Every structure is written in structure tokens, then in C-alpha cells.
Amino acid sequence: MVKLPSAARVPSAVIAAGGLVGGYGVARWTRKRQLGGVVLAAAGAAAAQRWRRQAGGPVAGALGVAYVAAFAGSHPLAKKVGAWPSVFGVAGAVAALSWAVADRNARR
């Protein structure tokens, strides 16, 4: 039997980046923006909970602002570099920030 890793071992950086990429992918492939928004919001809430537990409320709030800013900033960036490069770029930036501030020193 294969033992899968528990959700507690998934870094918040992966959750946040996955929410940005997954939210866009779901919205694009289903042509239902609201469904993509649900994915984006659910991953953001899960990441925020992890950020709060790992680094405290103020850090979680700042990372939440960064998550929303990345989502908003991906739209004008997409006009310059394309949709997928924009989404991957902002997802990478949020993941790096999340890892540096919350995941790097988190106890597992």
C-alpha cells in the first residue's frame, strides 16, 4: 500500500501557487469565471490558514494581500506577456514569498 503525504506536509507556497494557476485554468477550460474564482478563493483560504498557523496573523494578512495583488496584477501583465506566462509568473512570485516568510522556518 502506498502511503500518501498528509495535507499538513504540503507547503503553503504550493497551495497558494496552485490556487492562482488552478483558478485560472478552471476558469479558462470551463469558461465559467465564477468556478475559477471558487478555486482561487478556496486555495487562498487554505493558504491563509496555514500562514496564520506558521507565521502569525500579521504575516498571514500581508501574504493574503500579496495573493490578491498577484491575482489582480496578473490581468494587466497578461496584456504584455500573455495569459499563461503572467499566471505562472505571479504564482511563482507568491510561492517564493510564501516560502521565504512562512514555510522556510515552519515546523513539520
mmCIF file of N, CA and C in Angstrom:
data_model
loop_
_atom_site.group_PDB
_atom_site.id
_atom_site.type_symbol
_atom_site.label_atom_id
_atom_site.label_comp_id
_atom_site.label_asym_id
_atom_site.label_seq_id
_atom_site.Cartn_x
_atom_site.Cartn_y
_atom_site.Cartn_z
ATOM 1 N N MET A 1 0.842 -1.175 0.000
ATOM 2 C CA MET A 1 0.000 0.000 0.000
ATOM 3 C C MET A 1 0.890 1.242 0.000
ATOM 4 N N VAL A 2 0.551 2.207 -0.823
ATOM 5 C CA VAL A 2 1.310 3.445 -0.919
ATOM 6 C C VAL A 2 0.747 4.440 0.077
ATOM 7 N N LYS A 3 1.631 5.004 0.870
ATOM 8 C CA LYS A 3 1.193 5.997 1.853
ATOM 9 C C LYS A 3 1.390 7.388 1.252
ATOM 10 N N LEU A 4 0.311 8.122 1.134
ATOM 11 C CA LEU A 4 0.362 9.470 0.599
ATOM 12 C C LEU A 4 0.709 10.466 1.697
ATOM 13 N N PRO A 5 1.401 11.551 1.342
ATOM 14 C CA PRO A 5 1.726 12.552 2.362
ATOM 15 C C PRO A 5 0.456 13.239 2.864
ATOM 16 N N SER A 6 0.480 13.611 4.129
ATOM 17 C CA SER A 6 -0.681 14.296 4.685
ATOM 18 C C SER A 6 -0.730 15.726 4.180
ATOM 19 N N ALA A 7 -1.892 16.323 4.225
ATOM 20 C CA ALA A 7 -2.063 17.706 3.770
ATOM 21 C C ALA A 7 -1.205 18.665 4.583
ATOM 22 N N ALA A 8 -0.897 18.297 5.817
ATOM 23 C CA ALA A 8 -0.089 19.174 6.660
ATOM 24 C C ALA A 8 1.328 19.323 6.125
ATOM 25 N N ARG A 9 1.760 18.399 5.272
ATOM 26 C CA ARG A 9 3.105 18.466 4.718
ATOM 27 C C ARG A 9 3.182 19.264 3.431
ATOM 28 N N VAL A 10 2.067 19.641 2.872
ATOM 29 C CA VAL A 10 2.070 20.440 1.647
ATOM 30 C C VAL A 10 2.381 21.885 2.035
ATOM 31 N N PRO A 11 3.474 22.435 1.522
ATOM 32 C CA PRO A 11 3.832 23.809 1.891
ATOM 33 C C PRO A 11 2.776 24.822 1.434
ATOM 34 N N SER A 12 2.638 25.869 2.200
ATOM 35 C CA SER A 12 1.670 26.908 1.837
ATOM 36 C C SER A 12 2.023 27.539 0.499
ATOM 37 N N ALA A 13 3.297 27.547 0.140
ATOM 38 C CA ALA A 13 3.702 28.086 -1.161
ATOM 39 C C ALA A 13 3.065 27.307 -2.299
ATOM 40 N N VAL A 14 2.975 25.999 -2.154
ATOM 41 C CA VAL A 14 2.366 25.155 -3.179
ATOM 42 C C VAL A 14 0.864 25.400 -3.237
ATOM 43 N N ILE A 15 0.243 25.546 -2.090
ATOM 44 C CA ILE A 15 -1.199 25.798 -2.047
ATOM 45 C C ILE A 15 -1.525 27.130 -2.731
ATOM 46 N N ALA A 16 -0.774 28.166 -2.400
ATOM 47 C CA ALA A 16 -1.037 29.493 -2.967
ATOM 48 C C ALA A 16 -0.794 29.507 -4.474
ATOM 49 N N ALA A 17 0.329 28.974 -4.912
ATOM 50 C CA ALA A 17 0.621 28.949 -6.348
ATOM 51 C C ALA A 17 -0.398 28.089 -7.086
ATOM 52 N N GLY A 18 -0.759 26.974 -6.475
ATOM 53 C CA GLY A 18 -1.761 26.107 -7.079
ATOM 54 C C GLY A 18 -3.114 26.784 -7.209
ATOM 55 N N GLY A 19 -3.452 27.624 -6.245
ATOM 56 C CA GLY A 19 -4.718 28.359 -6.323
ATOM 57 C C GLY A 19 -4.744 29.352 -7.468
ATOM 58 N N LEU A 20 -3.635 30.035 -7.676
ATOM 59 C CA LEU A 20 -3.571 31.002 -8.770
ATOM 60 C C LEU A 20 -3.594 30.301 -10.129
ATOM 61 N N VAL A 21 -2.773 29.281 -10.285
ATOM 62 C CA VAL A 21 -2.723 28.553 -11.554
ATOM 63 C C VAL A 21 -4.015 27.764 -11.767
ATOM 64 N N GLY A 22 -4.446 27.064 -10.732
ATOM 65 C CA GLY A 22 -5.661 26.263 -10.843
ATOM 66 C C GLY A 22 -6.902 27.094 -11.065
ATOM 67 N N GLY A 23 -6.994 28.223 -10.386
ATOM 68 C CA GLY A 23 -8.149 29.093 -10.576
ATOM 69 C C GLY A 23 -8.250 29.593 -12.007
ATOM 70 N N TYR A 24 -7.118 30.006 -12.555
ATOM 71 C CA TYR A 24 -7.131 30.465 -13.941
ATOM 72 C C TYR A 24 -7.447 29.310 -14.889
ATOM 73 N N GLY A 25 -6.808 28.156 -14.654
ATOM 74 C CA GLY A 25 -7.053 27.009 -15.530
ATOM 75 C C GLY A 25 -8.508 26.574 -15.531
ATOM 76 N N VAL A 26 -9.104 26.497 -14.364
ATOM 77 C CA VAL A 26 -10.512 26.108 -14.269
ATOM 78 C C VAL A 26 -11.400 27.131 -14.979
ATOM 79 N N ALA A 27 -11.136 28.410 -14.760
ATOM 80 C CA ALA A 27 -11.943 29.448 -15.404
ATOM 81 C C ALA A 27 -11.810 29.375 -16.923
ATOM 82 N N ARG A 28 -10.606 29.158 -17.387
ATOM 83 C CA ARG A 28 -10.384 29.121 -18.834
ATOM 84 C C ARG A 28 -10.997 27.880 -19.468
ATOM 85 N N TRP A 29 -10.760 26.706 -18.871
ATOM 86 C CA TRP A 29 -11.196 25.470 -19.505
ATOM 87 C C TRP A 29 -12.685 25.203 -19.358
ATOM 88 N N THR A 30 -13.307 25.721 -18.306
ATOM 89 C CA THR A 30 -14.751 25.523 -18.148
ATOM 90 C C THR A 30 -15.543 26.695 -18.721
ATOM 91 N N ARG A 31 -14.844 27.792 -18.993
ATOM 92 C CA ARG A 31 -15.476 29.039 -19.454
ATOM 93 C C ARG A 31 -16.456 29.589 -18.412
ATOM 94 N N LYS A 32 -16.186 29.264 -17.162
ATOM 95 C CA LYS A 32 -17.009 29.762 -16.046
ATOM 96 C C LYS A 32 -16.075 30.450 -15.063
ATOM 97 N N ARG A 33 -16.016 31.764 -15.167
ATOM 98 C CA ARG A 33 -15.106 32.535 -14.320
ATOM 99 C C ARG A 33 -15.408 32.349 -12.841
ATOM 100 N N GLN A 34 -16.685 32.204 -12.512
ATOM 101 C CA GLN A 34 -17.059 32.041 -11.115
ATOM 102 C C GLN A 34 -16.480 30.749 -10.534
ATOM 103 N N LEU A 35 -16.431 29.702 -11.334
ATOM 104 C CA LEU A 35 -15.879 28.438 -10.866
ATOM 105 C C LEU A 35 -14.373 28.585 -10.619
ATOM 106 N N GLY A 36 -13.695 29.299 -11.483
ATOM 107 C CA GLY A 36 -12.287 29.593 -11.251
ATOM 108 C C GLY A 36 -12.099 30.419 -9.987
ATOM 109 N N GLY A 37 -13.018 31.335 -9.741
ATOM 110 C CA GLY A 37 -12.967 32.147 -8.530
ATOM 111 C C GLY A 37 -13.131 31.315 -7.267
ATOM 112 N N VAL A 38 -13.948 30.281 -7.348
ATOM 113 C CA VAL A 38 -14.124 29.383 -6.207
ATOM 114 C C VAL A 38 -12.808 28.663 -5.902
ATOM 115 N N VAL A 39 -12.133 28.185 -6.943
ATOM 116 C CA VAL A 39 -10.848 27.513 -6.759
ATOM 117 C C VAL A 39 -9.835 28.494 -6.161
ATOM 118 N N LEU A 40 -9.773 29.690 -6.732
ATOM 119 C CA LEU A 40 -8.855 30.728 -6.254
ATOM 120 C C LEU A 40 -9.114 31.049 -4.778
ATOM 121 N N ALA A 41 -10.381 31.239 -4.421
ATOM 122 C CA ALA A 41 -10.735 31.592 -3.045
ATOM 123 C C ALA A 41 -10.480 30.442 -2.070
ATOM 124 N N ALA A 42 -10.810 29.223 -2.473
ATOM 125 C CA ALA A 42 -10.602 28.077 -1.578
ATOM 126 C C ALA A 42 -9.122 27.872 -1.289
ATOM 127 N N ALA A 43 -8.298 27.960 -2.312
ATOM 128 C CA ALA A 43 -6.855 27.807 -2.098
ATOM 129 C C ALA A 43 -6.306 28.972 -1.283
ATOM 130 N N GLY A 44 -6.797 30.170 -1.538
ATOM 131 C CA GLY A 44 -6.361 31.332 -0.762
ATOM 132 C C GLY A 44 -6.713 31.190 0.709
ATOM 133 N N ALA A 45 -7.902 30.686 0.989
ATOM 134 C CA ALA A 45 -8.320 30.480 2.380
ATOM 135 C C ALA A 45 -7.472 29.397 3.043
ATOM 136 N N ALA A 46 -7.193 28.319 2.318
ATOM 137 C CA ALA A 46 -6.363 27.248 2.874
ATOM 138 C C ALA A 46 -4.941 27.747 3.130
ATOM 139 N N ALA A 47 -4.395 28.506 2.192
ATOM 140 C CA ALA A 47 -3.050 29.053 2.376
ATOM 141 C C ALA A 47 -3.028 30.031 3.551
ATOM 142 N N ALA A 48 -4.050 30.875 3.661
ATOM 143 C CA ALA A 48 -4.104 31.852 4.751
ATOM 144 C C ALA A 48 -4.144 31.164 6.111
ATOM 145 N N GLN A 49 -4.881 30.086 6.185
ATOM 146 C CA GLN A 49 -4.940 29.333 7.437
ATOM 147 C C GLN A 49 -3.561 28.778 7.787
ATOM 148 N N ARG A 50 -2.869 28.253 6.803
ATOM 149 C CA ARG A 50 -1.527 27.723 7.019
ATOM 150 C C ARG A 50 -0.566 28.842 7.388
ATOM 151 N N TRP A 51 -0.664 29.994 6.703
ATOM 152 C CA TRP A 51 0.213 31.130 7.010
ATOM 153 C C TRP A 51 0.025 31.589 8.449
ATOM 154 N N ARG A 52 -1.242 31.663 8.878
ATOM 155 C CA ARG A 52 -1.533 32.106 10.248
ATOM 156 C C ARG A 52 -0.936 31.146 11.262
ATOM 157 N N ARG A 53 -1.079 29.862 11.008
ATOM 158 C CA ARG A 53 -0.555 28.859 11.937
ATOM 159 C C ARG A 53 0.980 28.866 11.963
ATOM 160 N N GLN A 54 1.594 29.073 10.828
ATOM 161 C CA GLN A 54 3.053 29.003 10.743
ATOM 162 C C GLN A 54 3.753 30.296 11.120
ATOM 163 N N ALA A 55 3.151 31.445 10.790
ATOM 164 C CA ALA A 55 3.875 32.709 10.940
ATOM 165 C C ALA A 55 3.110 33.784 11.692
ATOM 166 N N GLY A 56 1.852 33.547 12.048
ATOM 167 C CA GLY A 56 1.081 34.533 12.794
ATOM 168 C C GLY A 56 0.156 35.361 11.920
ATOM 169 N N GLY A 57 -0.743 36.041 12.596
ATOM 170 C CA GLY A 57 -1.780 36.826 11.921
ATOM 171 C C GLY A 57 -1.286 37.943 11.024
ATOM 172 N N PRO A 58 -0.377 38.796 11.495
ATOM 173 C CA PRO A 58 0.089 39.889 10.640
ATOM 174 C C PRO A 58 0.765 39.400 9.353
ATOM 175 N N VAL A 59 1.551 38.347 9.464
ATOM 176 C CA VAL A 59 2.204 37.798 8.276
ATOM 177 C C VAL A 59 1.155 37.187 7.345
ATOM 178 N N ALA A 60 0.192 36.484 7.908
ATOM 179 C CA ALA A 60 -0.877 35.900 7.095
ATOM 180 C C ALA A 60 -1.648 36.990 6.361
ATOM 181 N N GLY A 61 -1.908 38.095 7.046
ATOM 182 C CA GLY A 61 -2.604 39.205 6.398
ATOM 183 C C GLY A 61 -1.796 39.790 5.251
ATOM 184 N N ALA A 62 -0.508 39.966 5.465
ATOM 185 C CA ALA A 62 0.353 40.515 4.410
ATOM 186 C C ALA A 62 0.444 39.559 3.222
ATOM 187 N N LEU A 63 0.561 38.265 3.495
ATOM 188 C CA LEU A 63 0.619 37.296 2.405
ATOM 189 C C LEU A 63 -0.721 37.207 1.679
ATOM 190 N N GLY A 64 -1.812 37.372 2.405
ATOM 191 C CA GLY A 64 -3.129 37.412 1.772
ATOM 192 C C GLY A 64 -3.261 38.592 0.825
ATOM 193 N N VAL A 65 -2.746 39.743 1.249
ATOM 194 C CA VAL A 65 -2.746 40.924 0.372
ATOM 195 C C VAL A 65 -1.897 40.646 -0.864
ATOM 196 N N ALA A 66 -0.757 40.005 -0.686
ATOM 197 C CA ALA A 66 0.112 39.669 -1.822
ATOM 198 C C ALA A 66 -0.593 38.713 -2.783
ATOM 199 N N TYR A 67 -1.333 37.765 -2.251
ATOM 200 C CA TYR A 67 -2.079 36.791 -3.066
ATOM 201 C C TYR A 67 -3.120 37.506 -3.932
ATOM 202 N N VAL A 68 -3.882 38.390 -3.307
ATOM 203 C CA VAL A 68 -4.912 39.135 -4.046
ATOM 204 C C VAL A 68 -4.267 40.096 -5.047
ATOM 205 N N ALA A 69 -3.169 40.739 -4.642
ATOM 206 C CA ALA A 69 -2.461 41.648 -5.549
ATOM 207 C C ALA A 69 -1.890 40.888 -6.742
ATOM 208 N N ALA A 70 -1.411 39.680 -6.520
ATOM 209 C CA ALA A 70 -0.892 38.867 -7.625
ATOM 210 C C ALA A 70 -2.011 38.527 -8.605
ATOM 211 N N PHE A 71 -3.157 38.149 -8.074
ATOM 212 C CA PHE A 71 -4.310 37.864 -8.934
ATOM 213 C C PHE A 71 -4.677 39.103 -9.752
ATOM 214 N N ALA A 72 -4.797 40.224 -9.088
ATOM 215 C CA ALA A 72 -5.173 41.461 -9.793
ATOM 216 C C ALA A 72 -4.079 41.892 -10.774
ATOM 217 N N GLY A 73 -2.832 41.772 -10.365
ATOM 218 C CA GLY A 73 -1.728 42.195 -11.210
ATOM 219 C C GLY A 73 -1.506 41.306 -12.419
ATOM 220 N N SER A 74 -1.983 40.072 -12.351
ATOM 221 C CA SER A 74 -1.800 39.176 -13.489
ATOM 222 C C SER A 74 -2.599 39.637 -14.710
ATOM 223 N N HIS A 75 -3.675 40.361 -14.484
ATOM 224 C CA HIS A 75 -4.506 40.798 -15.607
ATOM 225 C C HIS A 75 -3.791 41.811 -16.509
ATOM 226 N N PRO A 76 -3.274 42.916 -15.974
ATOM 227 C CA PRO A 76 -2.550 43.832 -16.871
ATOM 228 C C PRO A 76 -1.242 43.229 -17.384
ATOM 229 N N LEU A 77 -0.609 42.383 -16.589
ATOM 230 C CA LEU A 77 0.619 41.737 -17.042
ATOM 231 C C LEU A 77 0.338 40.819 -18.229
ATOM 232 N N ALA A 78 -0.813 40.172 -18.220
ATOM 233 C CA ALA A 78 -1.179 39.262 -19.315
ATOM 234 C C ALA A 78 -1.267 39.992 -20.655
ATOM 235 N N LYS A 79 -1.620 41.259 -20.633
ATOM 236 C CA LYS A 79 -1.686 42.027 -21.880
ATOM 237 C C LYS A 79 -0.306 42.244 -22.480
ATOM 238 N N LYS A 80 0.722 42.165 -21.656
ATOM 239 C CA LYS A 80 2.093 42.382 -22.119
ATOM 240 C C LYS A 80 2.815 41.087 -22.468
ATOM 241 N N VAL A 81 2.597 40.021 -21.680
ATOM 242 C CA VAL A 81 3.375 38.797 -21.871
ATOM 243 C C VAL A 81 2.526 37.578 -22.225
ATOM 244 N N GLY A 82 1.227 37.687 -22.162
ATOM 245 C CA GLY A 82 0.341 36.552 -22.408
ATOM 246 C C GLY A 82 -0.243 36.029 -21.105
ATOM 247 N N ALA A 83 -1.357 35.333 -21.230
ATOM 248 C CA ALA A 83 -2.092 34.895 -20.044
ATOM 249 C C ALA A 83 -1.323 33.878 -19.205
ATOM 250 N N TRP A 84 -0.913 32.758 -19.802
ATOM 251 C CA TRP A 84 -0.244 31.736 -19.014
ATOM 252 C C TRP A 84 1.093 32.202 -18.446
ATOM 253 N N PRO A 85 1.938 32.897 -19.223
ATOM 254 C CA PRO A 85 3.175 33.393 -18.611
ATOM 255 C C PRO A 85 2.912 34.328 -17.431
ATOM 256 N N SER A 86 1.873 35.139 -17.549
ATOM 257 C CA SER A 86 1.513 36.039 -16.462
ATOM 258 C C SER A 86 1.099 35.262 -15.217
ATOM 259 N N VAL A 87 0.230 34.287 -15.391
ATOM 260 C CA VAL A 87 -0.252 33.489 -14.255
ATOM 261 C C VAL A 87 0.901 32.738 -13.604
ATOM 262 N N PHE A 88 1.751 32.112 -14.414
ATOM 263 C CA PHE A 88 2.885 31.389 -13.851
ATOM 264 C C PHE A 88 3.859 32.334 -13.150
ATOM 265 N N GLY A 89 4.031 33.520 -13.705
ATOM 266 C CA GLY A 89 4.941 34.494 -13.086
ATOM 267 C C GLY A 89 4.460 34.957 -11.721
ATOM 268 N N VAL A 90 3.187 35.338 -11.635
ATOM 269 C CA VAL A 90 2.686 35.809 -10.338
ATOM 270 C C VAL A 90 2.574 34.661 -9.343
ATOM 271 N N ALA A 91 2.243 33.460 -9.835
ATOM 272 C CA ALA A 91 2.172 32.302 -8.941
ATOM 273 C C ALA A 91 3.560 31.994 -8.373
ATOM 274 N N GLY A 92 4.574 32.092 -9.212
ATOM 275 C CA GLY A 92 5.943 31.874 -8.741
ATOM 276 C C GLY A 92 6.372 32.910 -7.724
ATOM 277 N N ALA A 93 5.982 34.158 -7.962
ATOM 278 C CA ALA A 93 6.337 35.229 -7.025
ATOM 279 C C ALA A 93 5.665 35.012 -5.672
ATOM 280 N N VAL A 94 4.388 34.653 -5.679
ATOM 281 C CA VAL A 94 3.673 34.404 -4.423
ATOM 282 C C VAL A 94 4.251 33.180 -3.726
ATOM 283 N N ALA A 95 4.584 32.151 -4.489
ATOM 284 C CA ALA A 95 5.166 30.950 -3.884
ATOM 285 C C ALA A 95 6.505 31.271 -3.232
ATOM 286 N N ALA A 96 7.334 32.032 -3.912
ATOM 287 C CA ALA A 96 8.640 32.386 -3.348
ATOM 288 C C ALA A 96 8.486 33.206 -2.070
ATOM 289 N N LEU A 97 7.579 34.168 -2.099
ATOM 290 C CA LEU A 97 7.340 35.000 -0.923
ATOM 291 C C LEU A 97 6.792 34.159 0.231
ATOM 292 N N SER A 98 5.842 33.294 -0.077
ATOM 293 C CA SER A 98 5.248 32.437 0.944
ATOM 294 C C SER A 98 6.298 31.515 1.556
ATOM 295 N N TRP A 99 7.130 30.930 0.723
ATOM 296 C CA TRP A 99 8.177 30.054 1.238
ATOM 297 C C TRP A 99 9.138 30.836 2.130
ATOM 298 N N ALA A 100 9.559 32.011 1.663
ATOM 299 C CA ALA A 100 10.549 32.795 2.404
ATOM 300 C C ALA A 100 10.019 33.274 3.748
ATOM 301 N N VAL A 101 8.744 33.618 3.811
ATOM 302 C CA VAL A 101 8.190 34.228 5.011
ATOM 303 C C VAL A 101 7.532 33.209 5.952
ATOM 304 N N ALA A 102 6.912 32.176 5.391
ATOM 305 C CA ALA A 102 6.145 31.261 6.245
ATOM 306 C C ALA A 102 6.663 29.825 6.245
ATOM 307 N N ASP A 103 7.027 29.292 5.098
ATOM 308 C CA ASP A 103 7.352 27.867 5.013
ATOM 309 C C ASP A 103 8.777 27.528 5.438
ATOM 310 N N ARG A 104 9.709 28.391 5.154
ATOM 311 C CA ARG A 104 11.125 28.081 5.355
ATOM 312 C C ARG A 104 11.427 27.655 6.798
ATOM 313 N N ASN A 105 10.849 28.319 7.754
ATOM 314 C CA ASN A 105 11.139 28.031 9.152
ATOM 315 C C ASN A 105 10.020 27.270 9.860
ATOM 316 N N ALA A 106 9.047 26.805 9.097
ATOM 317 C CA ALA A 106 7.909 26.110 9.699
ATOM 318 C C ALA A 106 8.317 24.724 10.184
ATOM 319 N N ARG A 107 7.771 24.349 11.310
ATOM 320 C CA ARG A 107 7.984 23.000 11.828
ATOM 321 C C ARG A 107 7.054 22.060 11.121
ATOM 322 N N ARG A 108 7.545 20.935 10.800
ATOM 323 C CA ARG A 108 6.728 19.933 10.099
ATOM 324 C C ARG A 108 6.397 18.802 11.033
#
